[in-house]
Short mmCIF file of C-alpha atoms and ligand atoms in Angstrom, two decimals:
data_model
loop_
_atom_site.label_atom_id
_atom_site.label_comp_id
_atom_site.label_asym_id
_atom_site.label_seq_id
_atom_site.Cartn_x
_atom_site.Cartn_y
_atom_site.Cartn_z
CA MET A 132 -62.12 9.65 -10.98
CA GLN A 133 -61.00 13.64 -9.42
CA ARG A 134 -59.65 11.87 -6.21
CA LEU A 135 -58.04 9.15 -8.17
CA PHE A 136 -55.71 11.48 -10.06
CA GLY A 137 -55.05 13.71 -7.13
CA LEU A 138 -53.39 9.53 -5.44
CA ILE A 139 -51.31 9.22 -8.97
CA CYS A 140 -49.94 12.92 -8.57
CA LEU A 141 -48.92 12.58 -5.16
CA VAL A 142 -47.12 8.68 -6.03
CA LEU A 143 -45.52 10.34 -8.67
CA ILE A 144 -44.20 13.29 -6.70
CA ALA A 145 -43.20 10.87 -4.55
CA ILE A 146 -41.51 8.49 -6.82
CA ALA A 147 -39.69 12.00 -7.94
CA PHE A 148 -38.56 13.35 -4.60
CA PRO A 149 -37.89 10.16 -2.46
CA ALA A 150 -37.98 12.55 0.72
CA ARG A 151 -35.02 11.07 2.74
CA ALA A 152 -32.31 12.11 -0.13
CA GLU A 153 -34.21 15.56 -0.97
CA ASP A 154 -33.84 15.99 2.84
CA ARG A 155 -29.97 14.20 3.30
CA LEU A 156 -27.43 16.96 3.34
CA ASN A 157 -24.08 15.97 0.89
CA VAL A 158 -21.22 16.00 3.14
CA VAL A 159 -17.22 15.02 2.30
CA ALA A 160 -14.80 14.37 4.93
CA SER A 161 -11.07 13.77 3.58
CA PHE A 162 -10.11 10.77 5.51
CA SER A 163 -12.28 8.02 7.14
CA ILE A 164 -12.13 9.67 11.13
CA LEU A 165 -13.06 11.90 10.30
CA GLY A 166 -16.36 10.68 8.25
CA ASP A 167 -16.68 8.98 11.52
CA PHE A 168 -17.58 12.14 13.09
CA VAL A 169 -19.56 13.52 11.22
CA ARG A 170 -21.97 10.04 10.90
CA ASN A 171 -22.61 10.40 14.19
CA VAL A 172 -23.58 13.48 14.34
CA GLY A 173 -25.45 14.07 11.53
CA GLY A 174 -27.25 10.60 12.07
CA ASP A 175 -29.94 10.14 9.08
CA ARG A 176 -29.75 13.23 7.86
CA VAL A 177 -26.99 13.47 6.37
CA GLY A 178 -25.00 11.29 3.80
CA VAL A 179 -21.79 10.99 4.17
CA THR A 180 -18.66 10.28 1.81
CA THR A 181 -14.87 9.67 2.93
CA MET A 182 -12.26 10.60 -0.03
CA VAL A 183 -9.49 8.21 1.90
CA GLY A 184 -11.63 5.57 2.75
CA PRO A 185 -10.38 2.21 5.41
CA ASP A 186 -6.44 1.72 6.00
CA GLY A 187 -5.99 4.48 3.55
CA ASP A 188 -2.77 7.08 3.91
CA VAL A 189 -4.34 10.75 3.91
CA HIS A 190 -0.51 12.20 3.69
CA ILE A 191 0.13 10.90 0.47
CA TYR A 192 -3.47 10.68 -1.28
CA SER A 193 -3.94 11.14 -5.52
CA PRO A 194 -7.28 12.19 -5.92
CA THR A 195 -9.58 10.55 -7.86
CA PRO A 196 -11.93 12.10 -10.55
CA ALA A 197 -14.63 10.42 -8.16
CA ASP A 198 -13.53 12.61 -5.57
CA ALA A 199 -13.87 15.46 -7.88
CA LYS A 200 -17.13 14.40 -8.37
CA LYS A 201 -18.63 13.98 -4.56
CA ILE A 202 -16.89 17.66 -3.76
CA ALA A 203 -18.64 18.74 -6.43
CA ASP A 204 -22.09 17.29 -5.44
CA ALA A 205 -21.39 18.42 -1.71
CA LYS A 206 -22.42 20.60 0.52
CA LEU A 207 -20.36 20.65 2.89
CA VAL A 208 -16.40 19.26 2.74
CA ILE A 209 -15.61 18.70 6.24
CA VAL A 210 -11.36 18.41 6.43
CA ASN A 211 -8.37 18.79 9.09
CA GLY A 212 -5.96 20.81 8.45
CA PHE A 213 -3.08 21.22 10.18
CA GLY A 214 -1.23 20.69 6.88
CA LEU A 215 -2.93 16.88 6.42
CA GLU A 216 -4.81 17.34 3.34
CA GLY A 217 -1.96 18.74 0.58
CA TRP A 218 -4.06 18.03 -2.17
CA LEU A 219 -7.22 18.99 -0.98
CA PRO A 220 -7.27 22.78 -2.02
CA ARG A 221 -6.17 21.92 -5.73
CA LEU A 222 -8.74 19.37 -5.76
CA VAL A 223 -11.67 21.85 -4.81
CA GLN A 224 -10.56 24.50 -6.83
CA SER A 225 -10.56 21.80 -10.42
CA ALA A 226 -13.94 20.50 -8.75
CA GLY A 227 -16.56 23.70 -9.50
CA GLY A 228 -19.05 23.65 -7.08
CA LYS A 229 -20.45 25.26 -3.63
CA ALA A 230 -19.38 23.47 -0.85
CA SER A 231 -18.29 25.08 2.38
CA ILE A 232 -15.03 24.39 3.55
CA VAL A 233 -14.83 23.12 7.37
CA THR A 234 -11.68 23.17 8.88
CA VAL A 235 -12.27 20.63 11.96
CA THR A 236 -9.34 21.39 14.44
CA ALA A 237 -10.22 24.78 14.69
CA GLY A 238 -10.15 26.09 17.83
CA ILE A 239 -6.97 23.66 18.60
CA ALA A 240 -3.11 24.90 19.33
CA PRO A 241 -1.03 22.92 16.62
CA LEU A 242 1.93 21.13 18.53
CA THR A 243 4.53 21.68 16.30
CA LEU A 244 7.77 19.81 14.74
CA GLY A 245 10.58 22.37 13.46
CA SER A 246 7.80 25.01 10.86
CA ASP A 247 5.91 22.14 10.49
CA ALA A 248 1.94 21.82 11.92
CA ASP A 249 1.22 18.32 14.04
CA PRO A 250 -1.97 17.24 12.03
CA HIS A 251 -3.22 14.33 14.67
CA ALA A 252 -4.77 16.32 16.60
CA TRP A 253 -8.02 14.05 16.69
CA GLN A 254 -5.46 11.23 18.75
CA SER A 255 -6.23 13.24 21.93
CA VAL A 256 -9.89 12.57 22.82
CA ALA A 257 -9.96 16.25 24.74
CA ASN A 258 -9.42 17.79 20.55
CA ALA A 259 -11.75 15.05 19.14
CA LYS A 260 -14.70 16.70 21.45
CA THR A 261 -13.49 19.94 19.27
CA TYR A 262 -13.89 18.23 16.15
CA VAL A 263 -16.95 16.80 17.50
CA GLY A 264 -18.32 20.28 18.13
CA ASN A 265 -17.24 22.02 14.92
CA ILE A 266 -18.63 19.82 13.53
CA ARG A 267 -22.58 20.19 14.57
CA ASP A 268 -21.94 23.58 14.40
CA ALA A 269 -21.07 23.36 10.54
CA LEU A 270 -24.07 20.99 9.93
CA VAL A 271 -26.47 23.25 12.27
CA ALA A 272 -25.65 25.84 10.03
CA ALA A 273 -26.23 24.44 6.75
CA ASP A 274 -29.35 22.79 7.73
CA PRO A 275 -31.33 24.88 10.63
CA ALA A 276 -34.04 22.45 10.39
CA ALA A 277 -32.43 20.39 11.10
CA ALA A 278 -30.25 21.71 14.34
CA PRO A 279 -31.98 20.10 17.65
CA GLY A 280 -31.34 16.34 15.88
CA PHE A 281 -27.60 17.41 15.33
CA ARG A 282 -28.07 19.17 18.83
CA ALA A 283 -28.68 15.40 20.65
CA ASN A 284 -26.82 13.33 18.57
CA ALA A 285 -22.88 15.58 19.09
CA ASP A 286 -24.22 15.45 23.26
CA ALA A 287 -24.96 12.18 23.24
CA TYR A 288 -22.29 11.32 20.97
CA LEU A 289 -19.50 14.12 22.93
CA ALA A 290 -20.76 12.06 26.62
CA LYS A 291 -19.25 8.57 25.23
CA LEU A 292 -16.06 10.84 24.00
CA ASP A 293 -15.66 11.90 27.92
CA ALA A 294 -16.00 8.45 29.31
CA LEU A 295 -13.73 6.99 26.34
CA ASP A 296 -11.65 10.19 27.86
CA ARG A 297 -11.27 8.43 31.27
CA GLU A 298 -11.26 4.94 29.91
CA VAL A 299 -7.80 5.89 28.08
CA ARG A 300 -6.55 7.98 31.88
CA ALA A 301 -7.03 4.81 33.92
CA ALA A 302 -5.83 2.31 31.09
CA VAL A 303 -2.52 4.65 31.31
CA ALA A 304 -2.59 4.50 35.26
CA GLN A 305 -2.29 0.84 34.76
CA ILE A 306 1.35 1.64 33.18
CA PRO A 307 4.65 1.64 35.12
CA GLU A 308 5.74 4.97 34.75
CA SER A 309 9.23 4.15 33.55
CA ARG A 310 8.06 1.14 31.18
CA ARG A 311 5.09 4.39 29.31
CA LYS A 312 6.90 4.74 26.45
CA VAL A 313 7.29 2.83 22.80
CA ILE A 314 8.27 2.82 19.35
CA SER A 315 5.75 3.45 16.42
CA THR A 316 6.36 4.49 12.71
CA HIS A 317 5.69 7.43 11.76
CA ARG A 318 4.86 10.92 14.13
CA ALA A 319 1.37 10.44 14.61
CA PHE A 320 1.09 9.97 18.17
CA GLY A 321 2.17 13.79 19.37
CA TYR A 322 -1.53 14.79 20.58
CA PHE A 323 -1.60 11.22 22.79
CA ALA A 324 1.26 11.65 24.05
CA ALA A 325 0.98 15.16 26.10
CA ALA A 326 -2.81 14.22 27.12
CA TYR A 327 -1.88 11.18 28.57
CA GLY A 328 1.78 10.97 29.00
CA VAL A 329 3.19 8.31 27.12
CA GLU A 330 6.43 8.91 25.26
CA PHE A 331 6.61 7.79 21.81
CA ILE A 332 9.49 8.09 19.39
CA ALA A 333 9.09 7.47 15.84
CA PRO A 334 11.84 7.11 12.58
CA VAL A 335 9.19 8.83 10.46
CA GLY A 336 7.79 12.33 10.89
CA VAL A 337 4.58 14.06 11.28
CA SER A 338 4.27 12.72 7.36
CA THR A 339 4.54 9.18 5.90
CA GLU A 340 6.23 11.23 2.87
CA SER A 341 9.14 10.95 4.07
CA GLU A 342 11.36 8.04 4.94
CA ALA A 343 13.77 7.11 7.37
CA SER A 344 16.91 7.47 7.16
CA ALA A 345 19.98 5.09 8.15
CA ARG A 346 21.39 7.08 11.02
CA ASP A 347 17.56 8.14 12.12
CA ILE A 348 16.94 4.07 12.40
CA ALA A 349 20.50 3.39 13.58
CA GLY A 350 19.72 6.32 16.42
CA ILE A 351 15.77 4.81 17.44
CA ILE A 352 18.03 0.76 17.39
CA THR A 353 20.28 2.79 20.31
CA GLN A 354 18.10 5.14 22.01
CA VAL A 355 15.49 1.60 22.29
CA ARG A 356 18.71 -0.01 24.22
CA ALA A 357 19.27 2.39 25.88
CA ALA A 358 16.06 3.37 27.79
CA LYS A 359 15.12 0.19 27.69
CA ILE A 360 12.07 0.83 25.64
CA PRO A 361 9.46 -2.34 26.21
CA ALA A 362 7.41 -2.47 22.65
CA VAL A 363 7.66 -1.17 19.21
CA PHE A 364 4.53 -1.20 17.30
CA LEU A 365 3.18 -1.24 13.59
CA GLU A 366 1.04 0.71 12.10
CA ASN A 367 -2.09 0.14 8.97
CA VAL A 368 -0.49 3.45 7.32
CA SER A 369 2.88 2.60 6.64
CA ASP A 370 5.25 -0.16 5.90
CA PRO A 371 5.54 -2.53 8.97
CA ARG A 372 9.67 -4.08 7.82
CA LEU A 373 11.03 -1.35 9.54
CA ILE A 374 9.47 -1.96 12.61
CA ARG A 375 10.96 -5.64 12.30
CA ARG A 376 13.78 -4.67 12.07
CA ILE A 377 14.10 -2.29 15.00
CA SER A 378 12.62 -5.26 17.22
CA ALA A 379 15.26 -8.07 14.96
CA GLU A 380 17.92 -5.90 16.45
CA THR A 381 17.15 -4.18 19.44
CA GLY A 382 14.56 -6.95 20.82
CA ALA A 383 12.49 -5.61 21.72
CA LYS A 384 9.02 -6.75 21.27
CA VAL A 385 6.16 -5.91 18.59
CA GLY A 386 3.04 -4.91 20.29
CA GLY A 387 1.07 -5.16 18.15
CA THR A 388 -0.85 -2.25 15.45
CA LEU A 389 -1.74 0.83 16.36
CA TYR A 390 -4.46 2.55 14.40
CA SER A 391 -2.82 6.07 13.88
CA ASP A 392 -4.09 7.52 10.72
CA SER A 393 -7.04 5.14 9.36
CA LEU A 394 -10.02 3.26 10.68
CA THR A 395 -10.63 -0.35 9.73
CA GLY A 396 -12.57 -1.81 7.05
CA GLU A 397 -16.05 -2.46 9.02
CA LYS A 398 -14.30 -6.21 10.04
CA GLY A 399 -11.53 -4.68 11.45
CA GLU A 400 -9.77 -3.75 14.74
CA ALA A 401 -10.75 -0.58 14.61
CA PRO A 402 -13.86 0.52 12.52
CA THR A 403 -14.48 3.59 14.18
CA TYR A 404 -12.94 6.12 15.99
CA ILE A 405 -14.47 4.94 19.65
CA GLU A 406 -13.03 1.68 18.60
CA MET A 407 -9.31 2.46 17.12
CA VAL A 408 -8.61 4.71 20.50
CA ARG A 409 -9.84 1.35 22.41
CA HIS A 410 -8.32 -0.91 20.66
CA ASN A 411 -4.96 1.10 21.12
CA ILE A 412 -5.00 1.55 24.74
CA LYS A 413 -5.88 -1.94 24.91
CA ALA A 414 -2.57 -2.97 23.04
CA LEU A 415 -0.15 -0.37 24.97
CA THR A 416 -1.32 -1.66 28.19
CA SER A 417 -0.87 -5.76 27.24
CA ALA A 418 2.59 -4.58 25.80
CA LEU A 419 3.88 -2.25 28.52
CA ALA A 420 2.28 -3.19 32.05
CA ASN A 421 3.76 -5.28 33.61
ZN1 LIG B 80 -0.13 10.67 9.89
#
């Protein structure tokens, strides 16, 4: 009888406190790319939700009541910083809760455009490694018991990023130097350009918030013709009409879509950061290599 009672107690405890859910660290990431990094480092020990999901535009996001709830329930909120999530401070303040805010660009020197920092630091794989290191340290601090797992996951993922960085360099090396220049919609590839030596020209600034003026567009069209820029690219977070117009007026071909600020859904071309970078270098080399 006593044994039966003990057994029933154990079953009740197991129902009331499912081990996994109880162990999991609740983490919210501001947008899909950061969510992917957290998943890779956190593994099973971390429950990750993202605010700006696949194909969403983090520059002009409007938080929902569901986001406030996610933040109120979270232990960590992972953000890019460099002015990317202008909508976040108010959301955190209104949500309450005890979440620590972790800025993953800590330790990276920002590129600037006038007085604005360029937030797209993840487009250099070396910077992505800094992001991953910062995420690992934040997870370890939040859940020291799970530290060995977080460290092992981070090491394995960092090794994949090293291989990815080599892949990008090898791909760019296949493109003749005079053809390493493209047009994309907004200035999202400054860090990629600086790291890998492909020139990007964009009619829209570092945020998608602004629109290109008629003068900006005319300037780009002149530039494409004068510099014989071979290809223009669409983005999943920007209106395709501008790029199609530049292509029509200059004869530069549309080289496909580059993913800058957002992953796609699972069935899309860029469901993870690594697949996103691979897709982009493939699109660039197939449009630019002779
Ligand atoms: Zn952007």
